């Protein structure tokens, strides 16, 4: 069974640029949730995708957007990057709308 | 009302001791309470979870105690080992179709050899 994978591992971007982060869900899982974890803080929910549609969103601006593909992998896109977007971005997958979520290793984004 | 308050912020325990981390919540609609362990540079790993219809759940050295009336829950790590040194997060979730997690701020545990 393959766990949740994310790419890239690390990324450095300049303020104002756009970034795309990728996530492959655990085998058999069709729901993907994205979280932002600032340094020294707990993860904060960005949004969730179920069957290729957004199924809930946290308190993040519209410049955070996402996609889920037919194979249940997902992308997180962030436009007009700000310095405060520097964080570890975590993807979690689950089976259907089951409550247990399994996290990937994250992508460390640094905005300079 | 959506917050989960976690304490202490950091904890130092001797090898073989008991580590106790506490969390409190306000939203009575929360119906699932997981604990995650996170090592530096890694994603959170699910340790153990509980629902409000039970007061305690034990898995190996890890126990969750749940007090529904006080809206509090805690993680107990028995016989703490240096390999348990990590950051621990409590979380809470409510259903209604979107199981988004509300995380606590984390507890950095160090177990001394």
Short mmCIF file of C-alpha atoms in Angstrom, two decimals:
data_model
loop_
_atom_site.label_atom_id
_atom_site.label_comp_id
_atom_site.label_asym_id
_atom_site.label_seq_id
_atom_site.Cartn_x
_atom_site.Cartn_y
_atom_site.Cartn_z
CA UNK A 1 0.00 0.00 0.00
CA UNK A 2 1.46 3.36 -1.04
CA UNK A 3 1.21 6.24 1.41
CA UNK A 4 0.54 9.89 0.67
CA UNK A 5 3.27 11.49 -1.42
CA UNK A 6 3.91 15.16 -2.09
CA UNK A 7 6.11 17.08 -4.46
CA UNK A 8 8.31 18.98 -4.45
CA UNK A 9 9.92 18.56 -1.03
CA UNK A 10 11.17 22.12 -0.86
CA UNK A 11 10.45 25.22 -2.90
CA UNK A 12 11.70 28.79 -2.85
CA UNK A 13 9.63 31.48 -4.54
CA UNK A 14 9.63 35.25 -4.72
CA UNK A 15 6.80 37.42 -3.43
CA UNK A 16 4.15 37.90 -6.13
CA UNK A 17 4.91 34.66 -7.94
CA UNK A 18 2.59 31.68 -8.30
CA UNK A 19 3.23 28.14 -7.06
CA UNK A 20 1.71 24.69 -7.63
CA UNK A 21 2.10 21.90 -5.11
CA UNK A 22 1.17 18.30 -5.84
CA UNK A 23 -0.20 15.41 -3.82
CA UNK A 24 -0.86 11.77 -4.57
CA UNK A 25 -3.33 10.19 -2.21
CA UNK A 26 -2.89 6.88 -0.45
CA UNK A 27 -4.01 3.89 -2.47
CA UNK A 28 -7.78 3.49 -2.28
CA UNK A 29 -8.39 7.01 -0.94
CA UNK A 30 -10.53 9.43 -2.95
CA UNK A 31 -10.59 12.44 -0.63
CA UNK A 32 -7.76 14.92 -0.26
CA UNK A 33 -7.45 17.72 2.28
CA UNK A 34 -4.82 20.46 2.29
CA UNK A 35 -3.40 22.14 5.40
CA UNK A 36 -0.94 24.98 5.99
CA UNK A 37 1.45 24.61 8.92
CA UNK A 38 3.37 27.73 9.88
CA UNK A 39 6.56 27.25 11.88
CA UNK A 40 5.79 26.27 15.46
CA UNK A 41 2.04 26.07 14.85
CA UNK A 42 -0.56 23.40 14.27
CA UNK A 43 -1.81 22.73 10.74
CA UNK A 44 -4.67 24.91 9.49
CA UNK A 45 -7.31 23.54 7.13
CA UNK A 46 -7.26 25.10 3.65
CA UNK A 47 -9.79 22.99 1.73
CA UNK A 48 -10.89 19.46 0.94
CA UNK A 49 -11.61 17.74 -2.38
CA UNK A 50 -13.94 14.77 -2.73
CA UNK A 51 -14.68 13.18 -6.09
CA UNK A 52 -13.00 16.08 -7.91
CA UNK A 53 -15.13 18.77 -6.25
CA UNK A 54 -14.32 21.16 -3.40
CA UNK A 55 -16.01 19.84 -0.26
CA UNK A 56 -15.33 22.49 2.34
CA UNK A 57 -12.96 25.39 2.70
CA UNK A 58 -11.18 27.02 5.61
CA UNK A 59 -10.46 30.69 6.18
CA UNK A 60 -8.07 31.22 3.28
CA UNK A 61 -8.34 33.83 0.51
CA UNK A 62 -9.36 32.93 -3.07
CA UNK A 63 -5.76 33.09 -4.25
CA UNK A 64 -5.50 29.63 -2.68
CA UNK A 65 -7.15 27.25 -5.13
CA UNK A 66 -7.05 23.57 -5.85
CA UNK A 67 -7.89 20.74 -8.16
CA UNK A 68 -8.49 17.05 -7.86
CA UNK A 69 -7.94 14.76 -10.81
CA UNK A 70 -9.79 11.56 -11.82
CA UNK A 71 -7.00 9.47 -10.26
CA UNK A 72 -7.67 11.40 -7.00
CA UNK A 73 -4.32 13.17 -6.99
CA UNK A 74 -4.55 16.86 -6.19
CA UNK A 75 -2.90 20.22 -6.70
CA UNK A 76 -2.76 23.28 -4.49
CA UNK A 77 -2.20 26.54 -6.33
CA UNK A 78 -1.27 29.78 -4.63
CA UNK A 79 -1.23 33.03 -6.61
CA UNK A 80 0.37 36.35 -5.73
CA UNK A 81 2.58 34.81 -3.06
CA UNK A 82 3.08 36.76 0.16
CA UNK A 83 5.86 36.39 2.73
CA UNK A 84 3.34 34.96 5.22
CA UNK A 85 2.65 32.08 2.84
CA UNK A 86 5.99 30.60 3.89
CA UNK A 87 4.99 27.35 5.60
CA UNK A 88 4.86 23.58 5.39
CA UNK A 89 1.96 22.56 3.16
CA UNK A 90 0.47 19.23 4.09
CA UNK A 91 -1.80 16.99 2.11
CA UNK A 92 -3.94 14.37 3.83
CA UNK A 93 -5.98 11.64 2.22
CA UNK A 94 -8.95 9.64 3.44
CA UNK A 95 -11.37 7.06 2.13
CA UNK A 96 -14.61 8.70 1.03
CA UNK A 97 -15.73 11.01 3.79
CA UNK A 98 -14.22 8.80 6.49
CA UNK A 99 -12.88 10.83 9.34
CA UNK A 100 -9.39 9.31 9.57
CA UNK A 101 -6.89 11.37 7.61
CA UNK A 102 -3.38 10.29 6.71
CA UNK A 103 -0.79 12.97 6.06
CA UNK A 104 2.00 13.19 3.56
CA UNK A 105 5.49 14.51 4.37
CA UNK A 106 4.64 18.02 3.22
CA UNK A 107 6.16 20.62 0.93
CA UNK A 108 8.25 23.33 2.57
CA UNK A 109 7.54 26.63 0.77
CA UNK A 110 9.74 29.63 1.41
CA UNK A 111 8.69 33.01 -0.01
CA UNK A 112 11.40 35.67 -0.17
CA UNK B 1 -15.59 28.34 19.46
CA UNK B 2 -13.62 26.53 16.79
CA UNK B 3 -10.39 26.56 18.82
CA UNK B 4 -8.67 23.64 20.44
CA UNK B 5 -6.41 24.73 23.30
CA UNK B 6 -3.40 22.53 23.99
CA UNK B 7 -1.01 22.50 26.93
CA UNK B 8 1.77 22.44 27.87
CA UNK B 9 3.72 24.02 25.04
CA UNK B 10 6.75 21.92 25.91
CA UNK B 11 7.41 18.98 28.19
CA UNK B 12 10.54 17.26 29.45
CA UNK B 13 10.18 13.76 30.90
CA UNK B 14 12.67 11.20 32.14
CA UNK B 15 12.91 7.89 30.35
CA UNK B 16 10.30 5.52 31.77
CA UNK B 17 8.11 8.34 33.02
CA UNK B 18 4.57 9.29 32.04
CA UNK B 19 4.01 12.14 29.58
CA UNK B 20 0.66 13.90 29.81
CA UNK B 21 -0.64 16.41 27.26
CA UNK B 22 -3.98 18.13 27.63
CA UNK B 23 -6.46 19.66 25.22
CA UNK B 24 -9.72 21.56 25.68
CA UNK B 25 -12.43 22.52 23.22
CA UNK B 26 -15.63 24.55 23.15
CA UNK B 27 -17.59 23.29 20.16
CA UNK B 28 -19.87 20.47 21.34
CA UNK B 29 -20.41 19.44 17.71
CA UNK B 30 -16.89 17.96 17.59
CA UNK B 31 -17.23 14.20 17.41
CA UNK B 32 -13.76 12.87 16.65
CA UNK B 33 -10.55 13.61 18.52
CA UNK B 34 -7.26 12.32 17.06
CA UNK B 35 -3.73 12.74 18.30
CA UNK B 36 -0.85 13.13 15.87
CA UNK B 37 2.90 12.74 16.32
CA UNK B 38 5.23 14.80 14.18
CA UNK B 39 8.98 14.47 13.87
CA UNK B 40 11.05 17.36 12.45
CA UNK B 41 10.76 17.57 8.68
CA UNK B 42 7.98 14.99 8.54
CA UNK B 43 4.22 15.08 8.22
CA UNK B 44 1.98 14.31 11.20
CA UNK B 45 1.33 10.63 11.84
CA UNK B 46 -1.94 9.43 13.37
CA UNK B 47 -1.29 7.94 16.80
CA UNK B 48 -4.64 7.26 18.36
CA UNK B 49 -8.15 8.73 18.21
CA UNK B 50 -11.34 8.69 20.25
CA UNK B 51 -15.01 9.50 19.85
CA UNK B 52 -17.06 11.15 22.63
CA UNK B 53 -19.09 8.04 23.39
CA UNK B 54 -16.13 6.46 25.28
CA UNK B 55 -14.12 7.86 28.17
CA UNK B 56 -10.82 6.11 27.50
CA UNK B 57 -8.99 4.37 24.70
CA UNK B 58 -5.68 2.58 24.98
CA UNK B 59 -3.29 1.46 22.25
CA UNK B 60 0.00 0.11 23.50
CA UNK B 61 1.73 2.77 25.58
CA UNK B 62 -0.66 5.51 24.40
CA UNK B 63 -3.96 6.28 26.16
CA UNK B 64 -6.55 8.95 25.47
CA UNK B 65 -8.72 10.04 28.38
CA UNK B 66 -11.87 11.91 27.42
CA UNK B 67 -14.09 14.03 29.68
CA UNK B 68 -17.17 15.04 27.72
CA UNK B 69 -18.73 17.20 30.44
CA UNK B 70 -15.52 19.19 30.91
CA UNK B 71 -14.85 19.27 27.15
CA UNK B 72 -11.32 18.09 27.73
CA UNK B 73 -9.19 15.22 26.52
CA UNK B 74 -5.65 14.16 27.17
CA UNK B 75 -2.90 11.94 25.84
CA UNK B 76 -0.91 9.80 28.25
CA UNK B 77 2.33 8.20 27.09
CA UNK B 78 3.35 5.48 29.51
CA UNK B 79 6.97 4.35 29.89
CA UNK B 80 8.14 7.29 27.76
CA UNK B 81 11.18 6.57 25.59
CA UNK B 82 13.74 8.87 23.91
CA UNK B 83 12.24 7.80 20.56
CA UNK B 84 8.96 9.41 21.65
CA UNK B 85 10.65 12.83 21.50
CA UNK B 86 8.55 14.69 18.95
CA UNK B 87 5.82 17.30 18.68
CA UNK B 88 2.33 16.09 19.52
CA UNK B 89 -0.85 17.68 18.22
CA UNK B 90 -4.38 17.14 19.37
CA UNK B 91 -7.17 17.82 16.92
CA UNK B 92 -10.94 17.86 16.78
CA UNK B 93 -13.30 17.32 13.92
CA UNK B 94 -16.95 17.64 13.20
CA UNK B 95 -18.83 15.73 10.55
CA UNK B 96 -21.54 17.25 8.41
CA UNK B 97 -19.75 16.09 5.28
CA UNK B 98 -16.40 17.79 5.73
CA UNK B 99 -14.08 16.24 8.27
CA UNK B 100 -11.80 19.21 8.59
CA UNK B 101 -9.47 19.04 11.55
CA UNK B 102 -8.98 21.86 14.02
CA UNK B 103 -5.52 21.38 15.49
CA UNK B 104 -4.07 22.46 18.79
CA UNK B 105 -0.84 24.45 18.83
CA UNK B 106 1.33 21.44 19.63
CA UNK B 107 3.43 20.15 22.51
CA UNK B 108 7.13 19.58 22.04
CA UNK B 109 8.06 16.51 24.09
CA UNK B 110 11.61 15.65 25.01
CA UNK B 111 12.33 12.37 26.77
CA UNK B 112 15.69 12.28 28.50
CA UNK B 113 17.70 9.08 28.33
#
